């Protein structure tokens, strides 16, 4: 049985909220055990509805991104790529600070190797490697950073899966490195988006907002507000 058929059968069971064990179902189908059981789509839909006021986060950020790109003399796509690569494990404000620092050093150290520019801004090893790869290939790699750049550019079909989305779905973030796990989450998000009449990116922004405001961070703290990009930069 193909992977697509397997996910279809298991997905239908999930969507009908049947009380089945996914691993047991996989054994009966004669296939490899699928991903761990995650938050069912009705709950994801409720999260999205709660976070509806924040679903335009990406589109509201686009004018700011366009202005930053113009300031640095680059395309919006290139600035979004840099911003996305610099996004892991940081706040919105610090994300922009690091991206702008890289753009500044990129101009100042135009004759230097790209890796030296990344090192000059004190980027984490993974971020520096991502920037080097982008400079050499024009590609933003990674299951989170690539879609994040596309979402920032206004791609409504882009699905950003980060730590908070993993928490919303009740799965370990490491699970998102598996293609079948991402496909299952993407299927749920596409269904919720379709039912709400929103884009996938809008739905993800809404679910993300719910997660950030309802689930404590790694320090055990719960955020009270979720500022827009403009508010984050002005803080």
PDB file of N, CA, C and O in Angstrom, residues 44 48 58 142-166 168-169 171 176 178-193 199-208:
ATOM      1  N   UNK A  44      -7.651  21.952  16.377  1.00  0.00           N
ATOM      2  CA  UNK A  44      -6.822  22.914  15.640  1.00  0.00           C
ATOM      3  C   UNK A  44      -7.700  24.044  15.098  1.00  0.00           C
ATOM      4  O   UNK A  44      -7.317  25.214  15.119  1.00  0.00           O
ATOM      5  N   UNK A  48      -7.390  28.056  15.789  1.00  0.00           N
ATOM      6  CA  UNK A  48      -7.320  29.043  14.711  1.00  0.00           C
ATOM      7  C   UNK A  48      -8.382  30.125  14.890  1.00  0.00           C
ATOM      8  O   UNK A  48      -8.106  31.326  14.700  1.00  0.00           O
ATOM      9  N   UNK A  58       1.390  38.040   8.640  1.00  0.00           N
ATOM     10  CA  UNK A  58       2.341  38.084   7.522  1.00  0.00           C
ATOM     11  C   UNK A  58       2.052  39.249   6.581  1.00  0.00           C
ATOM     12  O   UNK A  58       2.972  39.978   6.190  1.00  0.00           O
ATOM     13  N   UNK A 142      15.775  24.101   4.972  1.00  0.00           N
ATOM     14  CA  UNK A 142      15.176  23.867   6.284  1.00  0.00           C
ATOM     15  C   UNK A 142      13.662  23.850   6.206  1.00  0.00           C
ATOM     16  O   UNK A 142      13.069  24.680   5.503  1.00  0.00           O
ATOM     17  N   UNK A 143      13.014  22.919   6.924  1.00  0.00           N
ATOM     18  CA  UNK A 143      11.560  22.811   6.875  1.00  0.00           C
ATOM     19  C   UNK A 143      10.826  23.988   7.477  1.00  0.00           C
ATOM     20  O   UNK A 143       9.651  24.206   7.191  1.00  0.00           O
ATOM     21  N   UNK A 144      11.519  24.794   8.290  1.00  0.00           N
ATOM     22  CA  UNK A 144      10.874  25.967   8.877  1.00  0.00           C
ATOM     23  C   UNK A 144      11.257  27.246   8.161  1.00  0.00           C
ATOM     24  O   UNK A 144      10.407  28.076   7.805  1.00  0.00           O
ATOM     25  N   UNK A 145      12.569  27.438   7.921  1.00  0.00           N
ATOM     26  CA  UNK A 145      13.033  28.716   7.390  1.00  0.00           C
ATOM     27  C   UNK A 145      12.597  28.961   5.945  1.00  0.00           C
ATOM     28  O   UNK A 145      12.261  30.089   5.574  1.00  0.00           O
ATOM     29  N   UNK A 146      12.586  27.898   5.116  1.00  0.00           N
ATOM     30  CA  UNK A 146      12.150  28.071   3.732  1.00  0.00           C
ATOM     31  C   UNK A 146      10.716  28.559   3.628  1.00  0.00           C
ATOM     32  O   UNK A 146      10.439  29.597   3.012  1.00  0.00           O
ATOM     33  N   UNK A 147       9.765  27.843   4.242  1.00  0.00           N
ATOM     34  CA  UNK A 147       8.378  28.307   4.215  1.00  0.00           C
ATOM     35  C   UNK A 147       8.181  29.664   4.897  1.00  0.00           C
ATOM     36  O   UNK A 147       7.308  30.443   4.502  1.00  0.00           O
ATOM     37  N   UNK A 148       8.983  29.952   5.921  1.00  0.00           N
ATOM     38  CA  UNK A 148       8.864  31.243   6.609  1.00  0.00           C
ATOM     39  C   UNK A 148       9.173  32.386   5.652  1.00  0.00           C
ATOM     40  O   UNK A 148       8.468  33.394   5.611  1.00  0.00           O
ATOM     41  N   UNK A 149      10.221  32.232   4.851  1.00  0.00           N
ATOM     42  CA  UNK A 149      10.556  33.258   3.864  1.00  0.00           C
ATOM     43  C   UNK A 149       9.413  33.442   2.870  1.00  0.00           C
ATOM     44  O   UNK A 149       9.037  34.572   2.540  1.00  0.00           O
ATOM     45  N   UNK A 150       8.840  32.341   2.403  1.00  0.00           N
ATOM     46  CA  UNK A 150       7.738  32.421   1.440  1.00  0.00           C
ATOM     47  C   UNK A 150       6.512  33.089   2.062  1.00  0.00           C
ATOM     48  O   UNK A 150       5.843  33.907   1.420  1.00  0.00           O
ATOM     49  N   UNK A 151       6.207  32.749   3.313  1.00  0.00           N
ATOM     50  CA  UNK A 151       5.063  33.354   3.996  1.00  0.00           C
ATOM     51  C   UNK A 151       5.270  34.861   4.158  1.00  0.00           C
ATOM     52  O   UNK A 151       4.339  35.653   3.971  1.00  0.00           O
ATOM     53  N   UNK A 152       6.492  35.254   4.493  1.00  0.00           N
ATOM     54  CA  UNK A 152       6.805  36.676   4.641  1.00  0.00           C
ATOM     55  C   UNK A 152       6.633  37.426   3.320  1.00  0.00           C
ATOM     56  O   UNK A 152       6.283  38.605   3.303  1.00  0.00           O
ATOM     57  N   UNK A 153       6.863  36.715   2.222  1.00  0.00           N
ATOM     58  CA  UNK A 153       6.717  37.327   0.897  1.00  0.00           C
ATOM     59  C   UNK A 153       5.275  37.345   0.411  1.00  0.00           C
ATOM     60  O   UNK A 153       4.988  37.845  -0.673  1.00  0.00           O
ATOM     61  N   UNK A 154       4.359  36.795   1.203  1.00  0.00           N
ATOM     62  CA  UNK A 154       2.950  36.828   0.845  1.00  0.00           C
ATOM     63  C   UNK A 154       2.403  35.564   0.222  1.00  0.00           C
ATOM     64  O   UNK A 154       1.294  35.566  -0.318  1.00  0.00           O
ATOM     65  N   UNK A 155       3.157  34.457   0.305  1.00  0.00           N
ATOM     66  CA  UNK A 155       2.690  33.186  -0.238  1.00  0.00           C
ATOM     67  C   UNK A 155       1.670  32.571   0.727  1.00  0.00           C
ATOM     68  O   UNK A 155       2.033  32.080   1.794  1.00  0.00           O
ATOM     69  N   UNK A 156       0.408  32.590   0.343  1.00  0.00           N
ATOM     70  CA  UNK A 156      -0.645  32.096   1.213  1.00  0.00           C
ATOM     71  C   UNK A 156      -0.631  30.601   1.423  1.00  0.00           C
ATOM     72  O   UNK A 156      -1.270  30.089   2.352  1.00  0.00           O
ATOM     73  N   UNK A 157       0.087  29.855   0.571  1.00  0.00           N
ATOM     74  CA  UNK A 157       0.157  28.397   0.697  1.00  0.00           C
ATOM     75  C   UNK A 157       1.322  27.939   1.570  1.00  0.00           C
ATOM     76  O   UNK A 157       1.450  26.740   1.841  1.00  0.00           O
ATOM     77  N   UNK A 158       2.169  28.874   1.987  1.00  0.00           N
ATOM     78  CA  UNK A 158       3.339  28.507   2.793  1.00  0.00           C
ATOM     79  C   UNK A 158       2.901  28.101   4.199  1.00  0.00           C
ATOM     80  O   UNK A 158       2.066  28.756   4.821  1.00  0.00           O
ATOM     81  N   UNK A 159       3.477  27.022   4.696  1.00  0.00           N
ATOM     82  CA  UNK A 159       3.159  26.540   6.039  1.00  0.00           C
ATOM     83  C   UNK A 159       4.424  26.510   6.880  1.00  0.00           C
ATOM     84  O   UNK A 159       5.328  25.708   6.634  1.00  0.00           O
ATOM     85  N   UNK A 160       4.490  27.376   7.862  1.00  0.00           N
ATOM     86  CA  UNK A 160       5.652  27.478   8.744  1.00  0.00           C
ATOM     87  C   UNK A 160       5.433  26.565   9.950  1.00  0.00           C
ATOM     88  O   UNK A 160       4.458  26.715  10.684  1.00  0.00           O
ATOM     89  N   UNK A 161       6.340  25.629  10.151  1.00  0.00           N
ATOM     90  CA  UNK A 161       6.229  24.687  11.259  1.00  0.00           C
ATOM     91  C   UNK A 161       7.427  24.852  12.191  1.00  0.00           C
ATOM     92  O   UNK A 161       8.524  24.398  11.897  1.00  0.00           O
ATOM     93  N   UNK A 162       7.186  25.532  13.299  1.00  0.00           N
ATOM     94  CA  UNK A 162       8.255  25.784  14.261  1.00  0.00           C
ATOM     95  C   UNK A 162       7.924  25.141  15.601  1.00  0.00           C
ATOM     96  O   UNK A 162       7.028  24.296  15.705  1.00  0.00           O
ATOM     97  N   UNK A 163       8.659  25.533  16.630  1.00  0.00           N
ATOM     98  CA  UNK A 163       8.466  24.963  17.962  1.00  0.00           C
ATOM     99  C   UNK A 163       7.038  25.132  18.455  1.00  0.00           C
ATOM    100  O   UNK A 163       6.440  24.206  19.018  1.00  0.00           O
ATOM    101  N   UNK A 164       6.475  26.322  18.245  1.00  0.00           N
ATOM    102  CA  UNK A 164       5.130  26.599  18.742  1.00  0.00           C
ATOM    103  C   UNK A 164       4.069  25.802  18.003  1.00  0.00           C
ATOM    104  O   UNK A 164       3.070  25.381  18.594  1.00  0.00           O
ATOM    105  N   UNK A 165       4.275  25.577  16.719  1.00  0.00           N
ATOM    106  CA  UNK A 165       3.326  24.761  15.971  1.00  0.00           C
ATOM    107  C   UNK A 165       3.399  23.302  16.432  1.00  0.00           C
ATOM    108  O   UNK A 165       2.378  22.616  16.512  1.00  0.00           O
ATOM    109  N   UNK A 166       4.611  22.835  16.741  1.00  0.00           N
ATOM    110  CA  UNK A 166       4.757  21.479  17.271  1.00  0.00           C
ATOM    111  C   UNK A 166       4.012  21.356  18.589  1.00  0.00           C
ATOM    112  O   UNK A 166       3.316  20.362  18.846  1.00  0.00           O
ATOM    113  N   UNK A 168       1.438  23.164  19.542  1.00  0.00           N
ATOM    114  CA  UNK A 168       0.002  23.220  19.258  1.00  0.00           C
ATOM    115  C   UNK A 168      -0.523  21.858  18.819  1.00  0.00           C
ATOM    116  O   UNK A 168      -1.648  21.474  19.160  1.00  0.00           O
ATOM    117  N   UNK A 169       0.298  21.115  18.094  1.00  0.00           N
ATOM    118  CA  UNK A 169      -0.116  19.793  17.607  1.00  0.00           C
ATOM    119  C   UNK A 169       0.212  18.684  18.598  1.00  0.00           C
ATOM    120  O   UNK A 169      -0.073  17.513  18.329  1.00  0.00           O
ATOM    121  N   UNK A 171       3.127  17.456  19.534  1.00  0.00           N
ATOM    122  CA  UNK A 171       4.177  16.540  19.099  1.00  0.00           C
ATOM    123  C   UNK A 171       5.545  17.149  19.396  1.00  0.00           C
ATOM    124  O   UNK A 171       5.670  18.349  19.625  1.00  0.00           O
ATOM    125  N   UNK A 176       8.961  17.003  13.357  1.00  0.00           N
ATOM    126  CA  UNK A 176       8.723  17.800  12.154  1.00  0.00           C
ATOM    127  C   UNK A 176       9.841  17.647  11.125  1.00  0.00           C
ATOM    128  O   UNK A 176       9.712  18.116   9.994  1.00  0.00           O
ATOM    129  N   UNK A 178      10.602  14.823  10.023  1.00  0.00           N
ATOM    130  CA  UNK A 178      10.156  13.681   9.215  1.00  0.00           C
ATOM    131  C   UNK A 178       9.133  14.143   8.183  1.00  0.00           C
ATOM    132  O   UNK A 178       8.159  14.818   8.503  1.00  0.00           O
ATOM    133  N   UNK A 179       9.359  13.753   6.949  1.00  0.00           N
ATOM    134  CA  UNK A 179       8.491  14.193   5.854  1.00  0.00           C
ATOM    135  C   UNK A 179       7.048  13.778   6.070  1.00  0.00           C
ATOM    136  O   UNK A 179       6.121  14.547   5.807  1.00  0.00           O
ATOM    137  N   UNK A 180       6.846  12.556   6.569  1.00  0.00           N
ATOM    138  CA  UNK A 180       5.479  12.085   6.750  1.00  0.00           C
ATOM    139  C   UNK A 180       4.753  12.845   7.851  1.00  0.00           C
ATOM    140  O   UNK A 180       3.539  13.040   7.793  1.00  0.00           O
ATOM    141  N   UNK A 181       5.516  13.289   8.854  1.00  0.00           N
ATOM    142  CA  UNK A 181       4.918  14.075   9.929  1.00  0.00           C
ATOM    143  C   UNK A 181       4.490  15.437   9.400  1.00  0.00           C
ATOM    144  O   UNK A 181       3.379  15.906   9.663  1.00  0.00           O
ATOM    145  N   UNK A 182       5.376  16.083   8.646  1.00  0.00           N
ATOM    146  CA  UNK A 182       5.039  17.390   8.072  1.00  0.00           C
ATOM    147  C   UNK A 182       3.841  17.267   7.138  1.00  0.00           C
ATOM    148  O   UNK A 182       2.973  18.153   7.111  1.00  0.00           O
ATOM    149  N   UNK A 183       3.779  16.175   6.388  1.00  0.00           N
ATOM    150  CA  UNK A 183       2.664  15.985   5.462  1.00  0.00           C
ATOM    151  C   UNK A 183       1.345  15.837   6.216  1.00  0.00           C
ATOM    152  O   UNK A 183       0.311  16.366   5.787  1.00  0.00           O
ATOM    153  N   UNK A 184       1.378  15.117   7.341  1.00  0.00           N
ATOM    154  CA  UNK A 184       0.166  14.927   8.135  1.00  0.00           C
ATOM    155  C   UNK A 184      -0.310  16.248   8.725  1.00  0.00           C
ATOM    156  O   UNK A 184      -1.507  16.568   8.691  1.00  0.00           O
ATOM    157  N   UNK A 185       0.622  17.023   9.270  1.00  0.00           N
ATOM    158  CA  UNK A 185       0.270  18.333   9.829  1.00  0.00           C
ATOM    159  C   UNK A 185      -0.237  19.260   8.721  1.00  0.00           C
ATOM    160  O   UNK A 185      -1.225  19.983   8.901  1.00  0.00           O
ATOM    161  N   UNK A 186       0.425  19.213   7.583  1.00  0.00           N
ATOM    162  CA  UNK A 186       0.009  20.055   6.453  1.00  0.00           C
ATOM    163  C   UNK A 186      -1.407  19.701   6.000  1.00  0.00           C
ATOM    164  O   UNK A 186      -2.205  20.587   5.655  1.00  0.00           O
ATOM    165  N   UNK A 187      -1.727  18.406   6.011  1.00  0.00           N
ATOM    166  CA  UNK A 187      -3.067  17.987   5.628  1.00  0.00           C
ATOM    167  C   UNK A 187      -4.122  18.534   6.570  1.00  0.00           C
ATOM    168  O   UNK A 187      -5.188  18.995   6.139  1.00  0.00           O
ATOM    169  N   UNK A 188      -3.832  18.473   7.864  1.00  0.00           N
ATOM    170  CA  UNK A 188      -4.762  19.014   8.855  1.00  0.00           C
ATOM    171  C   UNK A 188      -4.927  20.520   8.681  1.00  0.00           C
ATOM    172  O   UNK A 188      -6.053  21.036   8.709  1.00  0.00           O
ATOM    173  N   UNK A 189      -3.812  21.217   8.481  1.00  0.00           N
ATOM    174  CA  UNK A 189      -3.870  22.673   8.334  1.00  0.00           C
ATOM    175  C   UNK A 189      -4.630  23.066   7.069  1.00  0.00           C
ATOM    176  O   UNK A 189      -5.391  24.044   7.057  1.00  0.00           O
ATOM    177  N   UNK A 190      -4.442  22.297   5.994  1.00  0.00           N
ATOM    178  CA  UNK A 190      -5.153  22.592   4.752  1.00  0.00           C
ATOM    179  C   UNK A 190      -6.659  22.410   4.939  1.00  0.00           C
ATOM    180  O   UNK A 190      -7.468  23.193   4.431  1.00  0.00           O
ATOM    181  N   UNK A 191      -7.044  21.370   5.692  1.00  0.00           N
ATOM    182  CA  UNK A 191      -8.460  21.130   5.949  1.00  0.00           C
ATOM    183  C   UNK A 191      -9.064  22.273   6.763  1.00  0.00           C
ATOM    184  O   UNK A 191     -10.140  22.791   6.443  1.00  0.00           O
ATOM    185  N   UNK A 192      -8.375  22.673   7.826  1.00  0.00           N
ATOM    186  CA  UNK A 192      -8.872  23.759   8.677  1.00  0.00           C
ATOM    187  C   UNK A 192      -8.965  25.058   7.875  1.00  0.00           C
ATOM    188  O   UNK A 192      -9.954  25.788   7.966  1.00  0.00           O
ATOM    189  N   UNK A 193      -7.936  25.336   7.074  1.00  0.00           N
ATOM    190  CA  UNK A 193      -7.939  26.549   6.252  1.00  0.00           C
ATOM    191  C   UNK A 193      -9.124  26.556   5.300  1.00  0.00           C
ATOM    192  O   UNK A 193      -9.812  27.569   5.123  1.00  0.00           O
ATOM    193  N   UNK A 199      -6.371  31.395   3.994  1.00  0.00           N
ATOM    194  CA  UNK A 199      -5.204  30.770   3.384  1.00  0.00           C
ATOM    195  C   UNK A 199      -4.518  29.916   4.440  1.00  0.00           C
ATOM    196  O   UNK A 199      -4.759  30.059   5.646  1.00  0.00           O
ATOM    197  N   UNK A 200      -3.640  29.020   3.994  1.00  0.00           N
ATOM    198  CA  UNK A 200      -2.882  28.186   4.934  1.00  0.00           C
ATOM    199  C   UNK A 200      -1.994  29.056   5.816  1.00  0.00           C
ATOM    200  O   UNK A 200      -1.883  28.823   7.032  1.00  0.00           O
ATOM    201  N   UNK A 201      -1.378  30.070   5.227  1.00  0.00           N
ATOM    202  CA  UNK A 201      -0.500  30.958   5.999  1.00  0.00           C
ATOM    203  C   UNK A 201      -1.282  31.701   7.073  1.00  0.00           C
ATOM    204  O   UNK A 201      -0.807  31.874   8.206  1.00  0.00           O
ATOM    205  N   UNK A 202      -2.477  32.165   6.741  1.00  0.00           N
ATOM    206  CA  UNK A 202      -3.316  32.852   7.730  1.00  0.00           C
ATOM    207  C   UNK A 202      -3.700  31.900   8.856  1.00  0.00           C
ATOM    208  O   UNK A 202      -3.677  32.269  10.039  1.00  0.00           O
ATOM    209  N   UNK A 203      -4.048  30.672   8.485  1.00  0.00           N
ATOM    210  CA  UNK A 203      -4.435  29.678   9.484  1.00  0.00           C
ATOM    211  C   UNK A 203      -3.272  29.365  10.406  1.00  0.00           C
ATOM    212  O   UNK A 203      -3.435  29.259  11.627  1.00  0.00           O
ATOM    213  N   UNK A 204      -2.085  29.216   9.831  1.00  0.00           N
ATOM    214  CA  UNK A 204      -0.898  28.942  10.644  1.00  0.00           C
ATOM    215  C   UNK A 204      -0.609  30.098  11.592  1.00  0.00           C
ATOM    216  O   UNK A 204      -0.280  29.888  12.765  1.00  0.00           O
ATOM    217  N   UNK A 205      -0.730  31.320  11.109  1.00  0.00           N
ATOM    218  CA  UNK A 205      -0.482  32.491  11.961  1.00  0.00           C
ATOM    219  C   UNK A 205      -1.459  32.515  13.133  1.00  0.00           C
ATOM    220  O   UNK A 205      -1.086  32.854  14.265  1.00  0.00           O
ATOM    221  N   UNK A 206      -2.705  32.141  12.874  1.00  0.00           N
ATOM    222  CA  UNK A 206      -3.722  32.139  13.925  1.00  0.00           C
ATOM    223  C   UNK A 206      -3.448  31.048  14.956  1.00  0.00           C
ATOM    224  O   UNK A 206      -3.537  31.278  16.171  1.00  0.00           O
ATOM    225  N   UNK A 207      -3.113  29.847  14.487  1.00  0.00           N
ATOM    226  CA  UNK A 207      -2.800  28.737  15.404  1.00  0.00           C
ATOM    227  C   UNK A 207      -1.544  29.059  16.198  1.00  0.00           C
ATOM    228  O   UNK A 207      -1.463  28.807  17.406  1.00  0.00           O
ATOM    229  N   UNK A 208      -0.556  29.627  15.530  1.00  0.00           N
ATOM    230  CA  UNK A 208       0.693  30.025  16.192  1.00  0.00           C
ATOM    231  C   UNK A 208       0.403  31.026  17.306  1.00  0.00           C
ATOM    232  O   UNK A 208       0.952  30.924  18.409  1.00  0.00           O
TER     233      UNK A 208
END
